[in-house]
Amino acid sequence: MCVMRMKENPLLVCADVKPSRPDFTVVGVFNCGGVRTEEGVTLVCRVAEMCSDRGDGVIRIPHVETGGTIGAMEFNRSDPRYDFTDPRAIVERDGRRVAALSSMSSLRRAFAPDGVHFVCDDTPLFPLDPRSEEWGAEDPRITRLEDGQYAMTYSSVSRNGVGVSLALSDDLVTWNRQGMILPPANKDTVIFPKKIDGTWWMLHRPILDGLGASDIWIASSSDLVHWGGHQHLAGCRTGQPWEMRKIGAGAHPMEVDAGWLVLYHGVDEKEHYRVGALLLDKQDPRSVLARTPQPIFQPEEPYERNGFFSNTVFPCAAWIEGDEVVTYYGGADSCVCGARLSLSDIMDSLVYGRRAL
Amino acid sequence: MCVMRMKENPLLVCADVKPSRPDFTVVGVFNCGGVRTEEGVTLVCRVAEMCSDRGDGVIRIPHVETGGTIGAMEFNRSDPRYDFTDPRAIVERDGRRVAALSSMSSLRRAFAPDGVHFVCDDTPLFPLDPRSEEWGAEDPRITRLEDGQYAMTYSSVSRNGVGVSLALSDDLVTWNRQGMILPPANKDTVIFPKKIDGTWWMLHRPILDGLGASDIWIASSSDLVHWGGHQHLAGCRTGQPWEMRKIGAGAHPMEVDAGWLVLYHGVDEKEHYRVGALLLDKQDPRSVLARTPQPIFQPEEPYERNGFFSNTVFPCAAWIEGDEVVTYYGGADSCVCGARLSLSDIMDSLVYGRRAL
């Protein structure tokens, strides 16, 4: 499997991103949606921020207050009521409820004419919604639709859970928000670039625990805003340790001769994130034709192995250029990276047939 | 609070329901949707069945196999890998995943010209879908829509989780299935009887653990099948022990002068189910106007206190007759019961204003 990481990796790190306020610190720029246009590559990055450390043992996390102003939630690191061991969340020891995320993310546009040397906007793409995004917006995916519009899905996070919201744009600059298209707990939603059989389709990933697993589902829509026809599409495979715990779509499905190619992430028992591929039927994307038994891309470089959430490659943007799949991905929940994967290698790695799925 | 239980309660018990196969045993008939028509009251009941006990210490649970035939999952009661203490599910001790429900439910029509003496059909309303309902269909709610159609939501249960499906009918006998309208994990979905501001609305209840709670959400649709605009509507109240753990809509919202009245269930730390009421704005049901601080209806009678899942009253059907709310409800996950609640008492119990919500 030929994976060519961009030699300029990581392409964006915290130091490249201006905090959205002078008293904030950027703690991650990662998990970006993206598209190539004639002018270059536009990414929309997840930028995670905390209030700057005052050295007083207090963790201060920005959040959106009712009315839209940004306030800070405070947690004393020595407070025995909270468990600070998960780098992504502060959890109540009593009851294991999430008291806060460890940072607040918002979405930031970055642009590079050459697809390598990105400059990140100094301000978020849009202000967050105090009701549904009190704790942030995360992990955008962008699809250029057949009608020329751009559709962006992203996670809206609040004390009420993580749901999936949609925004539409004609120019990748002005975004029209369309509300929450999937209620909590859901993530990792990607929209197909064109209608199939007269309808829009998307993949999504319910977050399940106990009854059901965090698998990939598919749904359909006539207007991109209202969704139904939900069906389970592909599950974790207990026989494949690298993806036995969770799987979720990475970038939007890419049309190839054999069907729809989907990069997806698989999560193992140690919460390491690798990448596999699915092939869906071109006429009926509810049918899985083939799947890669082994990861096609996995954390190897220092910027993928060590970071805010280590041992993670997390692609949210991908498209085909010639015989290559170009992907932009988050490295260790810390930085934005790029890679080129051989399309024919991916196609050769797919195993067809019911037993392979 | 005046609650008049029907003196014939329970109205339907296991012995009144013919097993759907000779080798099955009915272990519950409960949680029924329902409507009143000129002819009488039609209920659609959840009927839970197990394979008959052969006295060999093996629990056999029906399930729908690929292709639609009914098979049996077998669990030895002495198998140390499983925890059998939750009467509703068999749980793997290692990892706490649900290995099976403790029974399989399907939907069964029952009819009573007088609304009291019900006769239950001998066969399920429709065969279950092997993909999404391998483990059963549960907790139906029926709304008569302003166009005369009947819309039924119910839980579709499989190894992939519990989602919400929709079926439509013109006559309460033939149902046209519309697929899954909400992916797992979700339940307790009720559709408003008419369009408000040109759109259909429904309440639903994501099942959340960790980040967010099992609260009531609202969504909108133009066609009843595809849903968007999801918003958090009303949450558990930690200050009210009777509903601190979960809440969920009971029957469909009822139009009263002051707004939309919703009976909902509240669950306490001991998993006892009681009933409260919400009042939503008539023009914008996303706005909660008032709520009852205390339950308006709770388990008191033996058939509500003792059963398959004890201390539970669970209304899924309700409508207004004069100054009464007539409700049909499940008692202790075992039987179908009926009650009449004073509408003016409910309205007087509502407390208005932000602090009451």
PDB file of C-alpha atoms in Angstrom, chain A residues 120-286:
ATOM      1  CA  CYS A 120      -5.471  30.100   8.334  1.00  0.00           C
ATOM      2  CA  ASP A 121      -8.099  32.811   8.887  1.00  0.00           C
ATOM      3  CA  ASP A 122      -7.770  34.718  12.150  1.00  0.00           C
ATOM      4  CA  THR A 123     -11.426  34.342  13.093  1.00  0.00           C
ATOM      5  CA  PRO A 124     -13.950  31.498  13.120  1.00  0.00           C
ATOM      6  CA  LEU A 125     -16.079  30.793  10.050  1.00  0.00           C
ATOM      7  CA  PHE A 126     -19.228  31.725  11.956  1.00  0.00           C
ATOM      8  CA  PRO A 127     -20.253  32.307  15.572  1.00  0.00           C
ATOM      9  CA  LEU A 128     -21.483  29.219  17.385  1.00  0.00           C
ATOM     10  CA  ASP A 129     -25.117  28.659  18.301  1.00  0.00           C
ATOM     11  CA  PRO A 130     -25.533  29.034  22.080  1.00  0.00           C
ATOM     12  CA  ARG A 131     -28.191  26.313  22.233  1.00  0.00           C
ATOM     13  CA  SER A 132     -26.666  23.506  20.201  1.00  0.00           C
ATOM     14  CA  GLU A 133     -22.974  24.515  20.167  1.00  0.00           C
ATOM     15  CA  GLU A 134     -22.378  25.794  23.663  1.00  0.00           C
ATOM     16  CA  TRP A 135     -19.328  23.511  23.829  1.00  0.00           C
ATOM     17  CA  GLY A 136     -18.169  23.902  20.250  1.00  0.00           C
ATOM     18  CA  ALA A 137     -18.215  22.753  16.631  1.00  0.00           C
ATOM     19  CA  GLU A 138     -15.983  19.924  15.419  1.00  0.00           C
ATOM     20  CA  ASP A 139     -14.801  17.718  12.559  1.00  0.00           C
ATOM     21  CA  PRO A 140     -16.221  19.378   9.417  1.00  0.00           C
ATOM     22  CA  ARG A 141     -16.642  17.549   6.112  1.00  0.00           C
ATOM     23  CA  ILE A 142     -17.306  19.403   2.862  1.00  0.00           C
ATOM     24  CA  THR A 143     -18.851  17.972  -0.299  1.00  0.00           C
ATOM     25  CA  ARG A 144     -19.075  19.849  -3.593  1.00  0.00           C
ATOM     26  CA  LEU A 145     -22.537  18.901  -4.832  1.00  0.00           C
ATOM     27  CA  GLU A 146     -23.437  18.324  -8.449  1.00  0.00           C
ATOM     28  CA  ASP A 147     -25.371  21.618  -8.454  1.00  0.00           C
ATOM     29  CA  GLY A 148     -22.178  23.530  -7.563  1.00  0.00           C
ATOM     30  CA  GLN A 149     -23.153  24.179  -3.944  1.00  0.00           C
ATOM     31  CA  TYR A 150     -20.883  23.194  -1.057  1.00  0.00           C
ATOM     32  CA  ALA A 151     -22.463  21.187   1.764  1.00  0.00           C
ATOM     33  CA  MET A 152     -20.635  21.087   5.089  1.00  0.00           C
ATOM     34  CA  THR A 153     -21.558  18.754   7.948  1.00  0.00           C
ATOM     35  CA  TYR A 154     -19.992  19.120  11.372  1.00  0.00           C
ATOM     36  CA  SER A 155     -20.516  18.082  14.982  1.00  0.00           C
ATOM     37  CA  SER A 156     -22.452  20.490  17.190  1.00  0.00           C
ATOM     38  CA  VAL A 157     -21.525  19.925  20.817  1.00  0.00           C
ATOM     39  CA  SER A 158     -23.394  21.040  23.911  1.00  0.00           C
ATOM     40  CA  ARG A 159     -24.270  19.758  27.360  1.00  0.00           C
ATOM     41  CA  ASN A 160     -27.210  18.076  25.573  1.00  0.00           C
ATOM     42  CA  GLY A 161     -24.959  15.890  23.461  1.00  0.00           C
ATOM     43  CA  VAL A 162     -23.152  15.762  20.104  1.00  0.00           C
ATOM     44  CA  GLY A 163     -25.363  16.067  17.016  1.00  0.00           C
ATOM     45  CA  VAL A 164     -24.680  16.770  13.341  1.00  0.00           C
ATOM     46  CA  SER A 165     -25.398  20.157  11.745  1.00  0.00           C
ATOM     47  CA  LEU A 166     -25.398  21.285   8.113  1.00  0.00           C
ATOM     48  CA  ALA A 167     -24.283  24.518   6.447  1.00  0.00           C
ATOM     49  CA  LEU A 168     -24.446  25.373   2.738  1.00  0.00           C
ATOM     50  CA  SER A 169     -22.293  27.758   0.729  1.00  0.00           C
ATOM     51  CA  ASP A 170     -21.820  28.924  -2.836  1.00  0.00           C
ATOM     52  CA  ASP A 171     -18.309  30.309  -2.307  1.00  0.00           C
ATOM     53  CA  LEU A 172     -16.759  28.526   0.733  1.00  0.00           C
ATOM     54  CA  VAL A 173     -16.766  31.889   2.548  1.00  0.00           C
ATOM     55  CA  THR A 174     -20.392  32.651   3.407  1.00  0.00           C
ATOM     56  CA  TRP A 175     -22.170  29.716   4.992  1.00  0.00           C
ATOM     57  CA  ASN A 176     -25.922  29.389   5.485  1.00  0.00           C
ATOM     58  CA  ARG A 177     -26.676  27.263   8.500  1.00  0.00           C
ATOM     59  CA  GLN A 178     -29.439  24.719   8.140  1.00  0.00           C
ATOM     60  CA  GLY A 179     -29.740  23.491  11.717  1.00  0.00           C
ATOM     61  CA  MET A 180     -29.168  20.055  13.185  1.00  0.00           C
ATOM     62  CA  ILE A 181     -29.800  17.252  10.711  1.00  0.00           C
ATOM     63  CA  LEU A 182     -29.100  14.397  13.127  1.00  0.00           C
ATOM     64  CA  PRO A 183     -29.796  14.503  16.865  1.00  0.00           C
ATOM     65  CA  PRO A 184     -27.286  13.231  19.429  1.00  0.00           C
ATOM     66  CA  ALA A 185     -25.413  11.037  19.727  1.00  0.00           C
ATOM     67  CA  ASN A 186     -24.083  11.152  16.185  1.00  0.00           C
ATOM     68  CA  LYS A 187     -20.919  12.181  14.309  1.00  0.00           C
ATOM     69  CA  ASP A 188     -18.831  11.526  11.214  1.00  0.00           C
ATOM     70  CA  THR A 189     -21.447  12.457   8.629  1.00  0.00           C
ATOM     71  CA  VAL A 190     -20.538  12.767   4.941  1.00  0.00           C
ATOM     72  CA  ILE A 191     -22.849  13.658   2.065  1.00  0.00           C
ATOM     73  CA  PHE A 192     -22.544  12.017  -1.370  1.00  0.00           C
ATOM     74  CA  PRO A 193     -21.697  14.522  -4.136  1.00  0.00           C
ATOM     75  CA  LYS A 194     -24.671  13.708  -6.311  1.00  0.00           C
ATOM     76  CA  LYS A 195     -28.181  12.353  -6.167  1.00  0.00           C
ATOM     77  CA  ILE A 196     -28.472   8.627  -6.759  1.00  0.00           C
ATOM     78  CA  ASP A 197     -31.850   7.278  -7.843  1.00  0.00           C
ATOM     79  CA  GLY A 198     -33.254  10.792  -7.440  1.00  0.00           C
ATOM     80  CA  THR A 199     -32.287  11.241  -3.819  1.00  0.00           C
ATOM     81  CA  TRP A 200     -29.418  12.626  -1.717  1.00  0.00           C
ATOM     82  CA  TRP A 201     -27.570  10.170   0.513  1.00  0.00           C
ATOM     83  CA  MET A 202     -25.282  10.477   3.503  1.00  0.00           C
ATOM     84  CA  LEU A 203     -23.282   8.241   5.791  1.00  0.00           C
ATOM     85  CA  HIS A 204     -23.384   8.844   9.533  1.00  0.00           C
ATOM     86  CA  ARG A 205     -22.143   7.267  12.734  1.00  0.00           C
ATOM     87  CA  PRO A 206     -24.437   6.904  15.757  1.00  0.00           C
ATOM     88  CA  ILE A 207     -22.481   6.739  19.013  1.00  0.00           C
ATOM     89  CA  LEU A 208     -23.855   3.663  20.741  1.00  0.00           C
ATOM     90  CA  ASP A 209     -22.977   1.888  23.905  1.00  0.00           C
ATOM     91  CA  GLY A 210     -24.556  -1.268  25.241  1.00  0.00           C
ATOM     92  CA  LEU A 211     -27.167  -2.030  22.567  1.00  0.00           C
ATOM     93  CA  GLY A 212     -25.553  -1.639  19.147  1.00  0.00           C
ATOM     94  CA  ALA A 213     -22.091  -0.384  18.266  1.00  0.00           C
ATOM     95  CA  SER A 214     -20.616   2.789  16.806  1.00  0.00           C
ATOM     96  CA  ASP A 215     -20.992   1.693  13.180  1.00  0.00           C
ATOM     97  CA  ILE A 216     -21.615   3.384   9.826  1.00  0.00           C
ATOM     98  CA  TRP A 217     -25.256   4.037   8.834  1.00  0.00           C
ATOM     99  CA  ILE A 218     -26.771   5.468   5.652  1.00  0.00           C
ATOM    100  CA  ALA A 219     -29.780   7.791   5.189  1.00  0.00           C
ATOM    101  CA  SER A 220     -31.564   9.603   2.349  1.00  0.00           C
ATOM    102  CA  SER A 221     -33.080  13.030   1.740  1.00  0.00           C
ATOM    103  CA  SER A 222     -34.770  15.108  -0.940  1.00  0.00           C
ATOM    104  CA  ASP A 223     -33.527  18.466   0.369  1.00  0.00           C
ATOM    105  CA  LEU A 224     -30.298  17.785   2.380  1.00  0.00           C
ATOM    106  CA  VAL A 225     -31.962  19.194   5.532  1.00  0.00           C
ATOM    107  CA  HIS A 226     -34.500  16.480   6.385  1.00  0.00           C
ATOM    108  CA  TRP A 227     -33.337  12.846   6.512  1.00  0.00           C
ATOM    109  CA  GLY A 228     -34.993   9.433   6.732  1.00  0.00           C
ATOM    110  CA  GLY A 229     -34.630   5.851   5.547  1.00  0.00           C
ATOM    111  CA  HIS A 230     -31.875   5.169   8.070  1.00  0.00           C
ATOM    112  CA  GLN A 231     -30.161   1.802   7.628  1.00  0.00           C
ATOM    113  CA  HIS A 232     -27.170   0.121   9.175  1.00  0.00           C
ATOM    114  CA  LEU A 233     -24.463  -0.069   6.500  1.00  0.00           C
ATOM    115  CA  ALA A 234     -21.206  -1.475   7.902  1.00  0.00           C
ATOM    116  CA  GLY A 235     -20.138  -2.582  11.335  1.00  0.00           C
ATOM    117  CA  CYS A 236     -17.073  -2.922  13.486  1.00  0.00           C
ATOM    118  CA  ARG A 237     -15.405  -6.288  12.915  1.00  0.00           C
ATOM    119  CA  THR A 238     -14.475  -8.099  16.091  1.00  0.00           C
ATOM    120  CA  GLY A 239     -12.113 -10.272  14.062  1.00  0.00           C
ATOM    121  CA  GLN A 240     -10.121  -7.217  12.964  1.00  0.00           C
ATOM    122  CA  PRO A 241      -8.475  -5.700  16.039  1.00  0.00           C
ATOM    123  CA  TRP A 242      -7.683  -2.399  14.293  1.00  0.00           C
ATOM    124  CA  GLU A 243     -11.413  -1.610  13.880  1.00  0.00           C
ATOM    125  CA  MET A 244     -13.119  -3.681  16.546  1.00  0.00           C
ATOM    126  CA  ARG A 245     -14.350  -0.799  18.666  1.00  0.00           C
ATOM    127  CA  LYS A 246     -15.735   1.905  16.329  1.00  0.00           C
ATOM    128  CA  ILE A 247     -15.781   2.826  12.673  1.00  0.00           C
ATOM    129  CA  GLY A 248     -16.906   6.040  10.992  1.00  0.00           C
ATOM    130  CA  ALA A 249     -16.857   7.636   7.549  1.00  0.00           C
ATOM    131  CA  GLY A 250     -13.878   9.878   6.869  1.00  0.00           C
ATOM    132  CA  ALA A 251     -14.301  11.986   3.742  1.00  0.00           C
ATOM    133  CA  HIS A 252     -17.280  12.041   1.373  1.00  0.00           C
ATOM    134  CA  PRO A 253     -17.691   9.054  -0.956  1.00  0.00           C
ATOM    135  CA  MET A 254     -15.678   9.286  -4.187  1.00  0.00           C
ATOM    136  CA  GLU A 255     -17.070   7.946  -7.458  1.00  0.00           C
ATOM    137  CA  VAL A 256     -14.818   5.388  -9.137  1.00  0.00           C
ATOM    138  CA  ASP A 257     -15.572   2.958 -11.949  1.00  0.00           C
ATOM    139  CA  ALA A 258     -16.407   0.144  -9.544  1.00  0.00           C
ATOM    140  CA  GLY A 259     -18.703   2.141  -7.233  1.00  0.00           C
ATOM    141  CA  TRP A 260     -18.432   4.630  -4.382  1.00  0.00           C
ATOM    142  CA  LEU A 261     -15.118   4.544  -2.547  1.00  0.00           C
ATOM    143  CA  VAL A 262     -15.248   5.614   1.107  1.00  0.00           C
ATOM    144  CA  LEU A 263     -12.269   6.181   3.368  1.00  0.00           C
ATOM    145  CA  TYR A 264     -13.273   5.373   6.933  1.00  0.00           C
ATOM    146  CA  HIS A 265     -11.569   5.334  10.300  1.00  0.00           C
ATOM    147  CA  GLY A 266     -11.348   2.266  12.488  1.00  0.00           C
ATOM    148  CA  VAL A 267     -10.661   2.409  16.218  1.00  0.00           C
ATOM    149  CA  ASP A 268      -8.990  -0.329  18.219  1.00  0.00           C
ATOM    150  CA  GLU A 269      -9.186  -1.232  21.902  1.00  0.00           C
ATOM    151  CA  LYS A 270      -6.426   1.268  22.707  1.00  0.00           C
ATOM    152  CA  GLU A 271      -8.346   4.027  20.881  1.00  0.00           C
ATOM    153  CA  HIS A 272      -5.820   4.238  18.066  1.00  0.00           C
ATOM    154  CA  TYR A 273      -7.327   5.522  14.801  1.00  0.00           C
ATOM    155  CA  ARG A 274      -6.412   3.968  11.436  1.00  0.00           C
ATOM    156  CA  VAL A 275      -7.959   4.212   7.965  1.00  0.00           C
ATOM    157  CA  GLY A 276      -9.697   1.569   5.847  1.00  0.00           C
ATOM    158  CA  ALA A 277     -11.822   1.682   2.701  1.00  0.00           C
ATOM    159  CA  LEU A 278     -15.322   0.566   1.735  1.00  0.00           C
ATOM    160  CA  LEU A 279     -16.754   0.196  -1.746  1.00  0.00           C
ATOM    161  CA  LEU A 280     -20.502   0.822  -2.142  1.00  0.00           C
ATOM    162  CA  ASP A 281     -22.730  -0.042  -5.082  1.00  0.00           C
ATOM    163  CA  LYS A 282     -22.869   2.819  -7.570  1.00  0.00           C
ATOM    164  CA  GLN A 283     -26.639   2.578  -8.116  1.00  0.00           C
ATOM    165  CA  ASP A 284     -27.603   1.604  -4.560  1.00  0.00           C
ATOM    166  CA  PRO A 285     -25.155   2.883  -1.952  1.00  0.00           C
ATOM    167  CA  ARG A 286     -26.967   0.868   0.736  1.00  0.00           C
TER     168      ARG A 286
END
